[in-house]
């Protein structure tokens, strides 16, 4: 039988059901690398501080080094009987170096150790995520740049609204993704505090040097309250919240692309390599990847809720409940990485359907606000201009006629301020060029934004 880290005071061994029920090794084994690296730094400190002898420290470090190399070569065997990742490493070390292994856990508890492992894991993962998000941003930017001149109908309430540059719409995605990167970056900064030394909850009477361990493990600061250190899971909640928001962005992008690829919109073509067919309807080419992106977002939000619910009302400090923060955390991170990894090549392979898009731009309702602004510039009040254009729309567009077909006399009947020159602004190119405000869809402004992002994302 595996020796428990806490076995001595127990007069009976746990039932096999308890062992199975409490075990976390099936999911926390992914923390093995961090557990070993943390242990190496910890034992170096114990040796330096003469809490254990330099000789013992050396033997333990050598043992841990060789476990690390086994792990890196896929040779480390996890023992499902050894409760969790900490016990697994401890037991493997015992097998390697014998009794001296028992000194490793001096001035440490699994309560501060698990926080260390997860924080180290998150620091790495956040870095990977930020890189993936930047990669997606660059892909979108390339796509925007390649189609810089394309104008599309913009929508509000999913009803035709006004002309916008496709690049402007795409840059909106890039803005949201930038905030996602910033949020993760800030979450990383906040969690960057070494927890080791909190021990179970009260700290230790042994002369440890937390500062040394902090430097060795590359943490920016120390946690400053041992009870908070083992109780706090804000850093997990924060990352899950950030991933939930990122996921919302990705789902909205996926939904836009799904809509745009329908026959009804027909703005884009999603490459065959990212679609699947129907077993019954031979004509189908379905955007399954995008649909699954949209669906996966629900999983991530459920992961966030699951940890929120786990934490609610939990007494300080450590409780075993906290073990169950990991499956949802890992699931959210794996899922978001899968989404980002498939979204990047999918985006690289979208083709724009220029002809069908430009046919949609013939819809003169796209220019109603431009006519209103034309009138305002001629001194008509906003309210009156809105009424005039409203009447024109009712009499023409609603009846399948065109504003551009109105004669000069007919135009004057709506307002004496309407000259024949109003017909010149009834086109998409004019429409976007009329926009002037900072941040608008004006092609010059969009070009500036494209350049700004080119530099920023380089
Ligand atoms: N496996 C636990 C976790 O994931 C850490 C171990 C703490 N266990 C304990 N009995 N104090 O949170």
XYZ file of C-alpha atoms and ligand atoms in Angstrom:
470
model
C 0.000 0.000 0.000
C 1.110 3.571 -0.696
C 2.189 5.403 2.433
C 0.026 8.439 3.097
C 1.633 11.773 3.958
C -0.697 11.799 6.956
C -1.072 8.053 7.681
C 0.437 7.630 11.169
C -2.369 8.960 13.347
C -4.948 6.872 11.500
C -5.885 3.561 13.063
C -7.471 2.359 9.805
C -6.684 2.950 6.146
C -9.228 4.813 4.069
C -11.797 2.703 2.313
C -11.067 2.106 -1.360
C -14.156 4.189 -2.098
C -12.719 7.113 -0.132
C -9.438 6.746 -1.972
C -11.176 6.780 -5.309
C -13.493 9.629 -4.351
C -10.830 11.940 -2.926
C -8.144 11.282 -5.522
C -7.252 14.149 -7.834
C -4.292 12.654 -9.658
C -6.375 12.018 -12.797
C -6.522 15.769 -13.371
C -3.812 17.431 -11.262
C -1.042 15.371 -12.882
C -0.722 18.148 -15.428
C 0.814 20.219 -12.618
C 3.702 17.754 -12.147
C 6.375 19.986 -13.696
C 5.464 22.905 -11.455
C 5.256 20.709 -8.388
C 8.812 19.495 -8.981
C 10.221 22.942 -9.830
C 8.583 24.376 -6.708
C 10.019 21.554 -4.625
C 13.520 22.128 -5.976
C 13.427 25.823 -5.032
C 11.935 24.969 -1.642
C 14.603 22.420 -0.797
C 17.401 24.717 -1.982
C 16.066 27.225 0.517
C 15.836 24.613 3.297
C 19.500 23.743 2.697
C 20.681 27.368 2.583
C 18.817 28.123 5.789
C 20.329 25.021 7.411
C 16.866 23.738 8.229
C 18.080 20.545 6.615
C 21.728 19.680 5.945
C 23.375 20.781 2.707
C 24.081 17.106 1.986
C 20.425 16.090 2.329
C 19.339 19.038 0.217
C 21.753 17.966 -2.498
C 20.459 14.395 -2.541
C 16.846 15.561 -2.681
C 17.564 18.053 -5.482
C 19.332 15.366 -7.492
C 16.334 13.080 -7.025
C 13.915 15.811 -8.066
C 16.048 16.659 -11.101
C 15.897 13.112 -12.258
C 12.121 12.989 -11.724
C 11.861 16.129 -13.840
C 13.840 14.546 -16.610
C 11.680 11.387 -16.447
C 8.652 13.631 -16.697
C 10.049 15.549 -19.664
C 10.752 12.292 -21.461
C 7.269 10.926 -20.782
C 8.749 8.233 -18.524
C 7.245 9.330 -15.218
C 4.612 6.844 -14.009
C 1.753 8.369 -12.042
C 0.382 6.147 -9.308
C -3.412 6.415 -9.157
C -3.231 5.198 -5.544
C -1.160 8.186 -4.466
C -3.953 10.699 -3.857
C -2.706 13.813 -5.598
C 0.199 15.261 -7.532
C 2.076 16.255 -4.374
C 1.902 12.733 -2.923
C 2.871 11.275 -6.289
C 6.053 13.317 -6.494
C 6.829 12.714 -2.813
C 6.415 8.963 -3.245
C 8.477 8.833 -6.442
C 11.212 10.783 -4.685
C 11.148 8.316 -1.795
C 11.648 5.466 -4.220
C 14.628 7.292 -5.704
C 16.486 8.630 -2.680
C 15.011 6.772 0.317
C 14.210 8.188 3.758
C 15.881 11.553 3.161
C 12.915 12.330 0.855
C 10.843 12.788 4.013
C 12.668 16.076 4.669
C 11.310 17.716 1.512
C 7.964 18.538 3.043
C 9.517 20.527 5.919
C 7.893 23.952 6.411
C 5.386 23.287 3.679
C 1.820 22.067 3.338
C -0.082 20.824 0.359
C -2.318 23.828 0.976
C 0.328 26.356 -0.062
C 1.866 23.911 -2.511
C -1.278 23.529 -4.622
C -1.601 27.299 -4.864
C 1.988 27.484 -6.061
C 1.473 24.791 -8.701
C -1.662 26.397 -10.097
C -0.159 29.894 -10.114
C 2.935 28.683 -11.968
C 0.730 26.801 -14.427
C -1.424 29.891 -14.981
C 1.555 32.146 -15.579
C 2.634 29.853 -18.420
C -0.850 29.392 -19.818
C -1.670 33.096 -19.758
C 1.466 33.717 -21.794
C 0.401 31.145 -24.357
C -3.122 32.569 -24.474
C -1.911 36.134 -24.984
C 0.264 34.930 -27.879
C -2.644 33.030 -29.440
C -4.951 36.028 -29.150
C -2.289 38.241 -30.751
C -1.948 35.695 -33.545
C -5.697 35.824 -34.170
C -5.595 39.628 -34.132
C -2.824 39.607 -36.729
C -4.785 37.211 -38.917
C -7.856 39.436 -38.750
C -5.730 42.487 -39.448
C -4.186 40.857 -42.528
C -7.684 40.030 -43.771
C -8.822 43.617 -43.138
C -5.802 45.036 -44.923
C -6.293 42.746 -47.929
C -9.887 43.937 -48.236
C -9.369 47.527 -47.159
C -11.639 49.016 -49.832
C -14.629 46.713 -49.331
C -17.777 48.364 -48.055
C -20.534 46.268 -46.486
C -23.997 47.060 -45.169
C -23.678 47.548 -41.406
C -26.446 46.232 -39.164
C -28.141 47.178 -35.918
C -30.860 44.887 -34.551
C -29.773 42.668 -37.446
C -31.614 45.127 -39.728
C -29.800 47.009 -42.481
C -28.386 50.213 -40.963
C -25.569 52.142 -42.672
C -22.585 51.517 -44.902
C -19.356 50.619 -43.133
C -15.974 49.426 -44.264
C -15.479 45.704 -43.773
C -12.087 46.603 -42.300
C -13.827 48.837 -39.748
C -16.012 45.935 -38.648
C -12.965 43.658 -38.436
C -11.042 46.241 -36.422
C -13.878 46.128 -33.886
C -12.958 42.474 -33.259
C -9.336 43.475 -32.801
C -10.275 46.099 -30.198
C -12.221 43.564 -28.127
C -9.409 41.012 -28.347
C -6.953 43.678 -27.201
C -8.999 44.220 -24.038
C -9.013 40.447 -23.537
C -5.223 40.414 -23.670
C -5.021 43.315 -21.233
C -7.382 41.613 -18.802
C -5.309 38.427 -18.840
C -2.118 40.432 -18.498
C -3.528 42.200 -15.434
C -4.817 38.946 -13.949
C -1.323 37.533 -14.358
C 0.196 40.542 -12.610
C -2.190 40.211 -9.684
C -1.617 36.488 -9.193
C 2.148 36.863 -9.410
C 2.767 36.408 -5.664
C 4.614 33.479 -4.157
C 2.331 31.493 -1.812
C 4.959 29.094 -0.398
C 5.665 29.721 3.261
C 2.006 30.077 4.221
C 2.169 26.352 5.039
C -1.192 24.991 6.191
C -2.588 28.409 7.134
C -0.496 29.913 9.949
C 3.023 30.139 8.540
C 5.894 28.364 10.274
C 8.219 28.668 13.257
C 11.135 27.454 11.121
C 13.565 30.029 9.758
C 12.516 29.873 6.096
C 13.510 32.474 3.507
C 10.491 33.214 1.365
C 12.318 35.938 -0.517
C 14.896 33.437 -1.792
C 12.190 31.072 -3.056
C 10.359 33.996 -4.666
C 13.446 34.955 -6.675
C 14.224 31.362 -7.669
C 10.718 30.788 -8.968
C 10.464 34.173 -10.660
C 7.518 35.603 -8.733
C 7.209 39.376 -8.490
C 5.977 39.543 -4.891
C 5.173 37.488 -1.814
C 1.649 36.876 -0.584
C 1.300 38.810 2.653
C -1.266 36.915 4.709
C -0.887 33.184 5.214
C -4.613 32.608 5.774
C -5.541 34.507 2.625
C -2.830 32.625 0.736
C -4.414 29.220 1.235
C -8.031 30.456 1.083
C -7.863 32.698 -1.963
C -8.977 31.475 -5.353
C -9.631 34.926 -6.835
C -6.881 34.325 -9.358
C -8.781 31.337 -10.716
C -12.089 33.193 -10.775
C -10.452 36.144 -12.456
C -8.906 34.070 -15.216
C -12.208 32.247 -15.734
C -14.057 35.566 -15.885
C -11.547 36.860 -18.416
C -11.855 33.700 -20.482
C -15.644 33.968 -20.348
C -15.490 37.477 -21.799
C -12.960 36.412 -24.415
C -15.250 33.508 -25.270
C -18.180 35.889 -25.688
C -16.127 37.845 -28.216
C -15.174 34.712 -30.097
C -18.775 33.520 -30.181
C -19.967 36.829 -31.599
C -17.290 36.715 -34.275
C -18.300 33.139 -35.077
C -21.936 34.162 -35.300
C -21.152 37.055 -37.684
C -19.241 34.701 -39.929
C -22.011 32.102 -39.816
C -24.541 34.733 -40.868
C -22.277 36.187 -43.517
C -21.772 32.744 -45.058
C -25.514 32.085 -45.479
C -27.161 32.397 -48.873
C -29.229 35.212 -47.389
C -26.183 37.378 -46.611
C -23.683 35.808 -48.976
C -20.782 38.100 -47.997
C -18.153 35.415 -47.545
C -17.186 31.870 -48.299
C -15.824 29.661 -45.519
C -13.275 27.239 -46.902
C -14.368 23.607 -47.368
C -11.663 22.535 -44.945
C -13.594 24.187 -42.097
C -17.070 22.951 -43.039
C -18.851 19.627 -43.111
C -21.689 18.260 -45.212
C -25.063 16.710 -44.578
C -25.711 12.975 -44.656
C -29.076 13.553 -46.325
C -28.983 16.898 -48.156
C -26.333 16.751 -50.864
C -26.185 20.522 -51.375
C -25.165 21.358 -47.814
C -21.920 22.954 -46.700
C -22.358 23.683 -43.015
C -20.153 25.953 -40.880
C -19.805 23.338 -38.119
C -16.486 24.631 -36.807
C -17.975 28.063 -36.207
C -21.079 26.551 -34.656
C -18.970 24.511 -32.261
C -16.970 27.611 -31.379
C -20.259 29.317 -30.560
C -21.319 26.315 -28.478
C -18.025 25.830 -26.639
C -18.428 29.248 -25.114
C -21.234 27.855 -22.963
C -18.811 25.331 -21.504
C -16.393 28.080 -20.472
C -19.132 30.107 -18.836
C -20.293 26.987 -17.006
C -16.719 26.462 -15.794
C -16.705 29.994 -14.407
C -20.069 29.506 -12.690
C -18.945 26.195 -11.301
C -15.979 27.743 -9.450
C -18.050 30.747 -8.340
C -20.589 28.392 -6.801
C -17.836 26.273 -5.275
C -16.384 29.338 -3.522
C -19.603 30.888 -2.286
C -19.939 30.772 1.505
C -16.839 28.596 1.930
C -15.311 29.256 5.369
C -11.687 30.363 5.507
C -9.172 28.916 5.116
C -8.352 25.781 3.100
C -11.148 23.287 2.507
C -10.955 20.205 0.364
C -13.719 21.692 -1.762
C -10.941 23.739 -3.343
C -9.613 20.658 -5.071
C -12.532 20.904 -7.472
C -11.503 24.300 -8.793
C -9.097 22.548 -11.153
C -11.237 20.498 -13.564
C -13.244 23.573 -14.647
C -10.117 25.718 -14.830
C -8.308 23.187 -17.010
C -11.387 22.662 -19.151
C -11.793 26.388 -19.788
C -8.151 26.826 -20.712
C -8.094 23.773 -22.988
C -11.335 24.817 -24.645
C -10.310 28.391 -25.321
C -6.973 27.220 -26.728
C -8.767 24.778 -29.031
C -11.052 27.572 -30.208
C -8.219 30.012 -30.874
C -6.155 27.363 -32.637
C -8.895 26.540 -35.125
C -10.156 30.103 -35.523
C -6.809 31.384 -36.815
C -6.536 29.129 -39.898
C -10.279 29.396 -40.494
C -9.934 33.167 -40.738
C -6.939 32.853 -43.043
C -9.092 30.933 -45.509
C -12.163 33.128 -45.797
C -12.930 34.545 -49.235
C -14.914 37.686 -49.813
C -17.767 37.704 -52.304
C -17.333 41.153 -53.761
C -20.143 41.023 -56.324
C -22.872 39.892 -53.974
C -21.779 42.437 -51.382
C -21.830 45.310 -53.856
C -25.304 44.255 -55.049
C -26.526 44.684 -51.448
C -25.163 48.218 -51.380
C -27.827 49.256 -53.898
C -30.331 49.289 -51.021
C -30.933 53.022 -50.586
C -32.144 52.669 -47.020
C -28.427 52.510 -46.226
C -28.254 56.252 -47.002
C -31.177 57.602 -44.966
C -28.904 59.084 -42.289
C -26.724 60.647 -44.981
C -29.779 62.468 -46.380
C -30.729 63.596 -42.867
C -27.218 64.999 -42.378
C -27.336 66.622 -45.851
C -30.443 68.513 -44.695
C -28.949 69.428 -41.315
C -25.978 70.941 -43.123
C -28.503 73.105 -44.998
C -29.959 74.415 -41.753
C -32.889 72.033 -41.287
C -33.386 70.867 -37.692
C -32.566 67.277 -36.872
C -36.215 66.472 -36.049
C -37.563 67.990 -39.234
C -34.894 66.319 -41.366
C -35.753 62.955 -39.799
C -39.451 63.519 -40.636
C -38.705 64.521 -44.231
C -36.546 61.458 -44.884
C -39.097 59.285 -43.073
C -41.771 60.421 -45.520
C -39.471 59.791 -48.477
C -38.698 56.275 -47.250
C -42.387 55.500 -46.742
C -43.302 56.669 -50.252
C -40.380 55.067 -52.079
C -38.340 52.304 -50.421
C -41.310 50.799 -48.588
C -43.082 50.510 -51.957
C -40.122 49.015 -53.777
C -39.212 52.322 -55.477
C -35.927 54.229 -55.303
C -35.147 57.643 -53.864
C -32.716 58.185 -56.736
C -35.612 57.941 -59.220
C -37.410 60.947 -57.710
C -37.513 63.991 -59.982
C -36.321 67.400 -58.842
C -39.944 68.521 -58.406
C -40.774 65.436 -56.380
C -37.752 66.057 -54.155
C -38.750 69.688 -53.616
C -42.186 68.510 -52.538
C -40.539 66.911 -49.491
C -38.321 69.917 -48.730
C -37.198 72.978 -50.643
C -33.736 72.272 -49.250
C -33.493 69.038 -51.258
C -31.556 69.716 -54.454
C -30.739 67.228 -57.227
C -27.239 66.971 -55.715
C -28.729 64.812 -52.957
C -28.735 61.920 -55.421
C -24.941 62.104 -55.590
C -24.629 60.934 -52.021
C -26.760 57.855 -52.586
C -23.803 55.555 -52.962
C -21.707 53.529 -50.600
C -18.350 55.137 -51.406
C -19.762 58.614 -50.775
C -21.522 57.448 -47.657
C -18.416 56.236 -45.856
C -16.429 59.266 -47.023
C -19.044 61.596 -45.538
C -18.271 60.302 -42.058
C -15.863 62.607 -40.271
C -15.810 61.893 -36.545
C -12.812 60.311 -34.884
C -13.281 56.545 -34.744
C -15.757 56.557 -37.643
C -15.812 54.358 -40.723
C -14.238 57.064 -42.904
C -11.659 55.305 -45.140
C -8.850 57.650 -44.121
C -9.538 57.046 -40.455
C -9.788 53.313 -40.995
C -6.480 53.406 -42.875
C -4.889 55.177 -39.915
C -6.303 52.582 -37.558
C -5.007 49.772 -39.754
C -1.550 51.320 -39.664
C -1.703 51.815 -35.930
C -2.567 48.145 -35.400
C 0.072 47.011 -37.912
C 2.693 48.731 -35.769
C 1.165 47.661 -32.474
C 0.853 43.994 -33.361
C 4.162 43.663 -35.189
N -5.320 18.186 -3.772
C -5.627 19.354 -2.999
C -6.157 20.486 -3.886
O -6.215 20.339 -5.056
C -4.422 19.853 -2.309
C -4.114 19.031 -1.136
C -4.539 19.626 0.120
N -5.126 18.555 0.826
C -5.327 18.537 2.138
N -5.861 17.499 2.646
N -4.955 19.531 2.891
O -6.560 21.532 -3.419
